[in-house]
Coordinates of C-alpha atoms and ligand atoms in Angstrom, one line a residue:
M1 CA -1.1 37.5 18.8
E2 CA -0.6 38.5 15.2
K3 CA 2.2 40.8 16.2
V4 CA 3.9 38.2 18.3
L5 CA 3.7 35.5 15.6
N6 CA 5.2 37.8 13.0
D7 CA 8.1 38.8 15.3
E8 CA 11.3 37.5 13.9
R9 CA 12.2 36.1 17.3
C10 CA 9.5 33.5 16.8
S11 CA 10.9 32.0 13.6
E12 CA 13.4 30.1 15.6
Y13 CA 10.7 28.7 17.9
L14 CA 8.5 27.7 15.1
A15 CA 11.2 25.4 14.0
L16 CA 10.8 23.6 17.3
M17 CA 7.0 23.5 17.5
D18 CA 4.0 23.0 15.4
R19 CA 2.3 26.4 14.7
D20 CA -1.0 25.6 16.4
M21 CA 0.7 24.3 19.6
F22 CA 3.0 27.3 19.5
K23 CA -0.1 29.6 19.3
D24 CA -1.7 27.9 22.3
L25 CA 1.5 28.4 24.3
C26 CA 1.7 32.1 23.3
S27 CA -1.9 32.7 24.2
S28 CA -1.4 31.0 27.6
I29 CA 1.5 33.4 28.3
L30 CA -0.5 36.4 27.1
D31 CA -3.4 35.3 29.4
G32 CA -1.0 35.2 32.3
L33 CA 0.3 38.7 31.5
R34 CA -3.3 39.9 31.1
R35 CA -4.2 38.6 34.5
S36 CA -1.2 40.2 36.1
I37 CA -2.1 43.5 34.6
L38 CA -5.8 43.2 35.7
S39 CA -4.8 42.3 39.2
G40 CA -2.4 45.2 39.4
A41 CA 0.7 43.1 39.8
M42 CA 2.0 44.6 36.5
D43 CA 1.3 48.1 35.3
S44 CA 1.5 47.7 31.5
F45 CA 2.3 45.2 28.7
R46 CA 5.8 45.2 27.5
Q47 CA 6.7 42.9 24.6
D48 CA 10.1 42.2 26.1
D49 CA 8.4 40.6 29.2
F50 CA 6.5 38.4 26.9
F51 CA 9.6 37.2 25.1
V52 CA 11.5 36.5 28.3
L53 CA 8.6 34.3 29.4
L54 CA 8.4 32.7 26.0
D55 CA 12.1 32.0 25.9
E56 CA 11.8 30.3 29.3
R57 CA 8.9 28.1 28.2
M58 CA 10.6 27.2 24.9
N59 CA 13.9 26.3 26.5
A60 CA 12.4 22.9 27.5
F61 CA 11.9 22.2 23.8
K62 CA 15.4 23.1 22.6
Y63 CA 17.1 20.0 23.9
P64 CA 15.6 16.6 24.5
S65 CA 14.7 16.0 28.1
L66 CA 16.3 12.6 28.2
R67 CA 19.8 13.3 26.9
P68 CA 23.4 12.2 27.5
V69 CA 25.5 13.6 30.4
I70 CA 29.1 13.1 31.4
N71 CA 29.5 11.2 34.6
A72 CA 32.5 12.6 36.5
T73 CA 31.3 11.4 39.9
G74 CA 33.3 8.2 40.0
V75 CA 30.1 6.2 40.8
V76 CA 30.1 3.5 38.2
V77 CA 26.6 2.1 38.3
H78 CA 25.0 5.5 38.9
T79 CA 21.2 4.8 39.1
N80 CA 20.2 8.4 38.5
L81 CA 22.4 8.6 35.4
G82 CA 21.0 5.5 33.9
R83 CA 23.1 2.7 35.6
S84 CA 25.1 0.9 32.9
C85 CA 26.6 2.2 29.7
L86 CA 26.2 -0.3 26.9
A87 CA 29.0 -1.9 25.0
E88 CA 29.4 -0.8 21.4
E89 CA 28.2 -4.2 20.3
A90 CA 25.0 -3.8 22.3
V91 CA 24.4 -0.3 20.9
D92 CA 24.8 -1.6 17.3
A93 CA 22.4 -4.4 18.0
V94 CA 19.8 -2.0 19.4
S95 CA 19.9 0.3 16.4
E96 CA 19.8 -2.6 14.0
V97 CA 16.5 -4.0 15.4
A98 CA 15.0 -0.6 16.2
R99 CA 15.1 0.6 12.6
G100 CA 13.1 -2.2 11.1
Y101 CA 11.4 -5.6 11.5
S102 CA 13.2 -8.4 13.3
T103 CA 12.9 -12.0 14.5
L104 CA 11.5 -10.8 17.8
E105 CA 8.8 -13.4 17.9
Y106 CA 9.4 -15.2 14.7
D107 CA 10.9 -18.7 14.2
L108 CA 12.8 -18.4 10.8
K109 CA 13.2 -22.2 10.4
A110 CA 9.6 -23.1 11.1
G111 CA 8.3 -19.9 9.4
E112 CA 5.9 -19.3 12.2
R113 CA 5.5 -17.6 15.5
G114 CA 8.4 -17.9 17.9
Q115 CA 9.2 -16.8 21.5
R116 CA 10.9 -13.5 22.3
N117 CA 12.7 -15.1 25.2
T118 CA 14.7 -17.5 23.0
H119 CA 17.2 -14.8 22.0
V120 CA 18.7 -14.7 25.4
E121 CA 17.8 -18.0 27.1
S122 CA 20.5 -20.2 25.8
L123 CA 23.1 -17.6 26.4
L124 CA 22.0 -17.1 30.0
C125 CA 22.1 -20.9 30.5
R126 CA 25.5 -21.2 28.9
I127 CA 26.9 -18.5 31.2
T128 CA 25.2 -19.4 34.5
G129 CA 24.8 -23.2 34.0
A130 CA 21.1 -22.9 34.5
E131 CA 18.6 -25.3 33.0
A132 CA 16.3 -22.6 31.9
A133 CA 16.0 -18.8 31.9
V134 CA 13.5 -16.0 31.3
V135 CA 13.9 -12.3 31.3
V136 CA 11.4 -9.5 32.2
N137 CA 11.4 -5.7 32.5
N138 CA 13.6 -5.4 35.6
N139 CA 14.6 -7.3 38.7
A140 CA 11.7 -5.9 40.8
G141 CA 9.4 -7.4 38.2
A142 CA 11.4 -10.6 38.2
V143 CA 10.9 -11.0 42.0
L144 CA 7.3 -10.1 41.8
L145 CA 6.7 -12.6 39.0
C146 CA 8.5 -15.5 40.7
L147 CA 6.6 -14.9 43.9
A148 CA 3.2 -14.6 42.2
A149 CA 3.8 -17.6 40.0
L150 CA 5.2 -19.9 42.7
S151 CA 3.9 -18.9 46.1
S152 CA 0.8 -16.8 45.8
G153 CA -1.8 -18.0 48.3
R154 CA 1.0 -19.7 50.2
S155 CA 3.9 -18.5 52.3
A156 CA 7.6 -17.7 51.9
V157 CA 10.2 -17.8 54.7
V158 CA 12.7 -14.9 54.8
S159 CA 15.3 -14.0 57.4
R160 CA 14.6 -10.7 59.2
G161 CA 18.1 -9.6 58.3
E162 CA 17.1 -9.7 54.6
L163 CA 13.8 -7.8 54.6
V164 CA 15.5 -5.0 52.7
E165 CA 14.4 -1.8 51.0
I166 CA 16.2 -1.0 47.7
G167 CA 16.1 2.7 46.6
G168 CA 13.0 3.7 44.7
S169 CA 10.5 2.0 47.1
F170 CA 11.3 -1.6 46.3
R171 CA 10.6 -3.3 49.7
I172 CA 10.6 -7.0 50.1
P173 CA 7.5 -7.1 52.5
D174 CA 5.6 -4.9 50.0
I175 CA 6.5 -7.1 47.0
M176 CA 5.4 -10.1 49.0
S177 CA 2.0 -8.8 49.7
F178 CA 1.5 -7.5 46.1
S179 CA 2.2 -11.1 44.9
G180 CA -0.3 -12.6 47.4
T181 CA 2.4 -14.4 49.3
K182 CA 2.4 -14.6 53.0
L183 CA 5.6 -13.4 54.5
V184 CA 7.0 -15.6 57.3
E185 CA 9.9 -13.7 59.1
V186 CA 12.5 -15.8 60.9
G187 CA 15.5 -15.0 63.0
T188 CA 16.6 -11.6 64.1
T189 CA 18.0 -8.6 62.3
N190 CA 21.6 -9.7 62.9
R191 CA 21.4 -13.4 63.4
T192 CA 19.4 -16.1 61.7
H193 CA 20.0 -19.9 62.2
L194 CA 19.1 -22.9 60.2
R195 CA 16.8 -24.0 63.0
D196 CA 14.9 -20.7 62.6
Y197 CA 14.1 -21.6 59.0
A198 CA 13.4 -25.3 59.8
G199 CA 10.9 -24.4 62.5
A200 CA 9.0 -22.0 60.3
I201 CA 8.4 -24.4 57.4
D202 CA 4.9 -26.0 57.4
D203 CA 2.3 -27.3 54.9
D204 CA 1.6 -23.8 53.8
T205 CA 5.2 -23.0 52.8
A206 CA 6.0 -22.6 49.1
M207 CA 9.5 -21.4 49.4
I208 CA 12.5 -20.2 51.3
M209 CA 13.6 -16.9 49.9
K210 CA 17.1 -15.4 50.3
V211 CA 17.6 -11.7 49.5
H212 CA 20.9 -10.0 48.9
P213 CA 21.1 -7.1 51.3
S214 CA 22.6 -5.1 48.5
N215 CA 22.9 -1.6 49.9
F216 CA 23.9 -2.2 53.5
K217 CA 26.2 -4.4 55.5
I218 CA 25.9 -5.9 59.0
V219 CA 29.2 -6.0 60.8
G220 CA 29.9 -7.5 64.2
F221 CA 27.7 -10.2 65.8
H222 CA 26.2 -11.5 62.7
K223 CA 25.1 -14.9 61.3
E224 CA 23.4 -16.0 58.2
V225 CA 22.7 -19.5 57.0
S226 CA 24.8 -20.7 54.0
R227 CA 23.2 -21.4 50.7
E228 CA 24.2 -25.0 50.8
E229 CA 22.5 -25.6 54.2
L230 CA 19.3 -23.8 53.0
A231 CA 19.3 -25.8 49.8
A232 CA 19.6 -29.0 51.7
L233 CA 16.7 -28.0 54.0
A234 CA 14.5 -26.9 51.1
R235 CA 15.1 -30.2 49.3
D236 CA 14.4 -32.2 52.4
R237 CA 11.1 -30.4 53.1
G238 CA 10.0 -30.2 49.5
V239 CA 10.0 -26.4 49.1
I240 CA 11.5 -24.1 46.6
F241 CA 14.7 -22.2 47.4
M242 CA 14.8 -18.8 45.6
E243 CA 17.3 -16.0 45.8
D244 CA 17.0 -12.4 44.8
L245 CA 20.7 -11.7 44.1
G246 CA 20.2 -8.0 43.1
S247 CA 23.3 -7.1 41.3
G248 CA 23.8 -10.2 39.2
V249 CA 27.6 -10.6 39.0
M250 CA 28.3 -12.7 35.9
A251 CA 32.1 -12.6 35.7
D252 CA 34.4 -12.9 38.6
L253 CA 35.4 -9.4 39.7
S254 CA 37.9 -10.4 42.3
G255 CA 40.7 -9.2 39.9
S256 CA 39.5 -5.6 40.5
G257 CA 39.6 -6.0 44.3
L258 CA 35.9 -6.7 44.4
G259 CA 36.0 -10.3 45.6
G260 CA 33.6 -11.9 48.0
E261 CA 30.6 -11.4 45.8
I262 CA 29.0 -14.6 44.5
T263 CA 28.2 -14.9 40.8
V264 CA 24.8 -16.1 39.5
K265 CA 26.5 -19.3 38.5
G266 CA 27.9 -19.7 42.0
C267 CA 24.4 -19.4 43.5
L268 CA 23.0 -22.1 41.3
Q269 CA 26.0 -24.3 42.1
A270 CA 25.4 -23.8 45.8
G271 CA 21.9 -25.3 45.3
V272 CA 19.6 -22.3 44.8
D273 CA 16.6 -23.4 42.6
L274 CA 15.9 -20.0 41.2
V275 CA 17.9 -16.8 41.0
T276 CA 16.8 -13.3 40.0
F277 CA 19.1 -10.4 39.2
S278 CA 19.3 -7.0 37.4
G279 CA 20.6 -6.6 33.9
D280 CA 21.9 -3.1 34.3
K281 CA 23.9 -3.3 37.5
L282 CA 27.2 -5.2 37.6
L283 CA 26.2 -7.2 34.5
G284 CA 26.6 -4.0 32.5
G285 CA 23.6 -4.6 30.1
P286 CA 20.2 -3.0 29.6
Q287 CA 17.5 -2.7 32.3
I288 CA 16.2 -6.3 32.6
G289 CA 15.3 -8.7 35.3
G290 CA 16.8 -12.2 34.8
I291 CA 15.3 -15.3 36.2
V292 CA 17.4 -18.5 35.9
G293 CA 17.2 -21.9 37.5
K294 CA 15.4 -25.2 37.4
R295 CA 13.4 -25.9 34.2
D296 CA 10.1 -26.9 35.9
L297 CA 10.1 -23.6 37.9
V298 CA 11.0 -21.5 34.9
D299 CA 8.3 -23.2 32.9
R300 CA 5.7 -22.3 35.5
I301 CA 6.9 -18.7 35.4
R302 CA 6.9 -18.7 31.6
T303 CA 3.3 -19.6 31.4
Y304 CA 2.1 -17.3 34.2
P305 CA -0.1 -14.5 32.8
L306 CA 1.7 -11.7 34.7
L307 CA 4.7 -12.3 32.4
R308 CA 2.9 -10.6 29.6
A309 CA 2.7 -7.3 31.6
L310 CA 6.4 -7.5 32.4
R311 CA 7.9 -8.5 29.1
C312 CA 10.9 -6.7 27.5
D313 CA 10.8 -4.9 24.2
K314 CA 12.9 -5.7 21.2
M315 CA 15.6 -3.0 21.8
T316 CA 16.2 -4.3 25.3
L317 CA 16.4 -7.9 24.2
A318 CA 18.8 -6.9 21.4
A319 CA 21.1 -5.1 23.9
M320 CA 20.9 -8.0 26.3
E321 CA 21.7 -10.6 23.7
A322 CA 24.7 -8.6 22.5
T323 CA 25.9 -8.1 26.0
L324 CA 25.6 -11.8 26.9
R325 CA 27.4 -12.7 23.7
L326 CA 30.4 -10.8 25.0
Y327 CA 30.4 -12.8 28.1
V328 CA 30.2 -16.1 26.2
R329 CA 33.1 -15.0 24.0
G330 CA 35.2 -14.1 27.0
L331 CA 35.1 -10.4 26.0
S332 CA 33.4 -9.0 29.1
A333 CA 36.2 -6.4 29.3
K334 CA 34.5 -4.7 26.4
I335 CA 31.5 -3.9 28.6
P336 CA 32.0 -0.4 30.0
T337 CA 30.7 -1.2 33.5
V338 CA 33.0 -4.2 33.8
A339 CA 35.9 -2.2 32.4
M340 CA 35.4 0.7 34.7
L341 CA 35.2 -1.5 37.8
S342 CA 38.4 -3.3 36.9
M343 CA 40.3 -0.2 35.7
G344 CA 43.8 0.0 37.4
Q345 CA 44.3 3.0 39.7
M346 CA 47.5 4.0 37.8
D347 CA 45.5 4.1 34.5
I348 CA 43.0 6.4 36.1
K349 CA 45.9 8.5 37.5
N350 CA 47.5 8.9 34.1
R351 CA 44.2 9.9 32.5
C352 CA 43.7 12.6 35.2
E353 CA 47.3 13.8 34.8
L354 CA 46.7 14.4 31.1
L355 CA 43.5 16.3 31.7
A356 CA 45.1 18.3 34.5
S357 CA 48.0 19.4 32.3
S358 CA 45.6 20.6 29.6
L359 CA 43.6 22.4 32.2
R360 CA 46.6 24.1 33.7
S361 CA 47.6 25.5 30.4
G362 CA 44.1 26.4 29.5
I363 CA 43.2 28.1 32.8
P364 CA 46.3 29.5 34.4
S365 CA 44.3 31.3 37.0
A366 CA 42.8 28.1 38.6
S367 CA 44.7 25.8 40.9
I368 CA 44.6 22.3 39.5
D369 CA 45.8 19.1 41.1
V370 CA 45.4 15.3 40.7
V371 CA 44.2 13.8 44.0
E372 CA 43.4 10.4 45.3
V373 CA 39.7 9.8 45.8
P374 CA 37.3 7.0 46.7
D375 CA 35.1 5.9 43.8
A376 CA 32.1 3.7 44.3
V377 CA 30.5 0.7 42.6
G378 CA 27.0 2.2 43.0
G379 CA 23.7 0.6 42.1
G380 CA 23.3 -0.4 45.7
A381 CA 26.2 -2.9 45.4
Y382 CA 29.3 -3.3 47.6
P383 CA 28.2 -1.0 50.5
G384 CA 31.2 0.1 52.4
T385 CA 33.7 -0.8 49.6
D386 CA 35.5 2.1 48.1
L387 CA 37.2 1.7 44.8
P388 CA 40.5 3.6 45.0
G389 CA 40.4 6.2 42.3
F390 CA 41.9 9.5 41.2
A391 CA 40.3 12.9 40.3
V392 CA 41.3 16.2 38.9
S393 CA 40.7 18.8 41.6
I394 CA 39.9 22.4 40.5
R395 CA 39.9 25.4 42.7
S396 CA 39.3 29.0 41.6
D397 CA 39.2 32.2 43.6
S398 CA 36.5 33.6 41.5
I399 CA 33.9 30.8 41.7
S400 CA 32.8 28.3 44.4
S401 CA 32.8 24.6 43.7
G402 CA 29.0 24.6 44.1
S403 CA 28.6 27.2 41.4
L404 CA 31.1 25.5 39.2
Q405 CA 29.1 22.2 39.6
E406 CA 25.9 24.1 38.6
R407 CA 27.6 25.7 35.6
L408 CA 28.9 22.3 34.4
R409 CA 25.4 20.9 34.7
A410 CA 24.2 23.7 32.4
S411 CA 26.8 22.9 29.7
R412 CA 25.6 21.8 26.3
T413 CA 26.5 18.3 27.3
P414 CA 25.8 18.4 31.0
I415 CA 28.7 17.3 33.2
I416 CA 27.9 15.9 36.7
A417 CA 31.0 16.4 38.9
G418 CA 31.9 15.9 42.5
A419 CA 33.2 18.3 45.1
R420 CA 35.2 18.0 48.3
D421 CA 36.6 20.7 50.7
G422 CA 35.6 23.5 48.3
A423 CA 37.3 22.0 45.2
L424 CA 35.5 20.6 42.2
L425 CA 36.4 17.0 41.5
I426 CA 36.4 15.4 38.0
H427 CA 36.7 11.6 38.7
G428 CA 38.7 9.9 36.0
R429 CA 37.2 6.4 36.3
T430 CA 33.7 7.1 34.9
L431 CA 34.8 9.3 32.0
L432 CA 34.1 7.7 28.6
E433 CA 36.2 8.2 25.5
G434 CA 36.0 11.8 24.3
D435 CA 34.6 13.0 27.7
D436 CA 38.0 14.5 28.7
C437 CA 37.8 16.9 25.8
T438 CA 34.3 18.0 26.5
V439 CA 35.1 18.5 30.2
L440 CA 38.2 20.5 29.2
E441 CA 36.3 22.8 26.8
A442 CA 33.5 23.4 29.3
L443 CA 35.8 24.3 32.1
V444 CA 37.9 26.6 30.0
E445 CA 34.7 28.3 28.8
I446 CA 33.4 28.7 32.4
L447 CA 36.7 29.8 34.0
G448 CA 37.6 32.1 31.1
G449 CA 40.9 30.6 30.1
H450 CA 42.1 30.1 26.6
L451 CA 42.5 26.7 25.0
K452 CA 46.1 26.2 23.8
Ligands
PLP501 C1 18.6 -3.6 42.7 C2 17.8 -4.6 43.4 C3 16.5 -4.9 43.1 C4 15.7 -4.1 42.1 O1 16.2 -4.4 40.8 P1 15.8 -3.5 39.5 O2 16.5 -4.1 38.4 O3 16.3 -2.1 39.8 O4 14.3 -3.6 39.5 C5 15.9 -5.9 43.8 N1 16.5 -6.6 44.7 C6 17.8 -6.4 45.0 C7 18.5 -7.2 46.1 C8 18.5 -5.4 44.4 O5 19.8 -5.2 44.7

């Protein structure tokens, strides 16, 4: 151990780890080697073997585990890559409040305790037209909280066509049972009628719940009941009408060819009493679950004890407030998710052409083209809707597209790229400013060209 710790190769590692922890790690590696020698799997101790193992183990400490990557997949709301990229304004707001004390729960005027929810409530009401709003950790939490606060011990009526599973094991029937709500299924997978709902409502019913079937689409012989009809029925029978909208579209996206999706405001206008949605899907903000709607319902949720377990932290609230302010100011185009979704196909093409020409001069041996590709909204939204995009396609005789993808993932800033028919694809839509350069440098390094 003494020998090991004094080896000059360790000085670099000791900058990454406290000496005692490092010693523990070294002795666990030495123990392993000792066991291998005793069992006969290894014949003798070689210092180099030790340092190979040490280097492997220390690799995990060289870079943060949670770190930035470049999204060259063309999937805008990429759940595995952290969904939405925050607007500069939101990033600034986060770092401002993260660094020091803040008004998180402090009312400056009264000089006493305030509510953390106030920072976003009036903005959400302004944008959606809601009477009241509250935010929690994420939309799964928002749905759970609404059900627990408003229908626990009673029942909720849901169409069989809307009993969905969202990725990551969020399943409507499970959330219902967690919340203590009895699920009453009505209709069939493909068709549910107003009379199905009407026939299922009894004294036990707390609400009618509508769920956005975010990640799949029923085509063909299909019928669902309109929000207006369900709202009228709920009003008539004295039950709540709640909707889990999932993606939470705030601004009309029809300009980007993504029409047909109702906004949160649209839902409320159609008569829904309470709407829940995600902050980091199409809204383009931080991970949050929004709950907006009628004041008396939101007040019941606000005072329900489970809220405490689902509350957002100051950094999330700062990011959400800043993002919502952009909507209020009519500047939603500054939100990367919104900008990427509405990016014109020709702009993407131009961007790809620029990258392609640098790549051609940097790597003369590869064959490089700009090709039309389908991009995707992602985040389980707009199933079956491709966004028309462009990508730079790279083919090399010396390396397969799969190996190229692997090498790009191992870059200092990892790059996640697509592939099709044996060619690597760098989708232009999801590259952020400066990413083009990083991609260029990484590819030149891997494919052995020379940057001009
Ligand atoms: C995405 C989604 C959820 C889960 O939202 P999170 O913010 O990921 O917790 C719930 N319901 C629907 C309909 C969704 O699309």
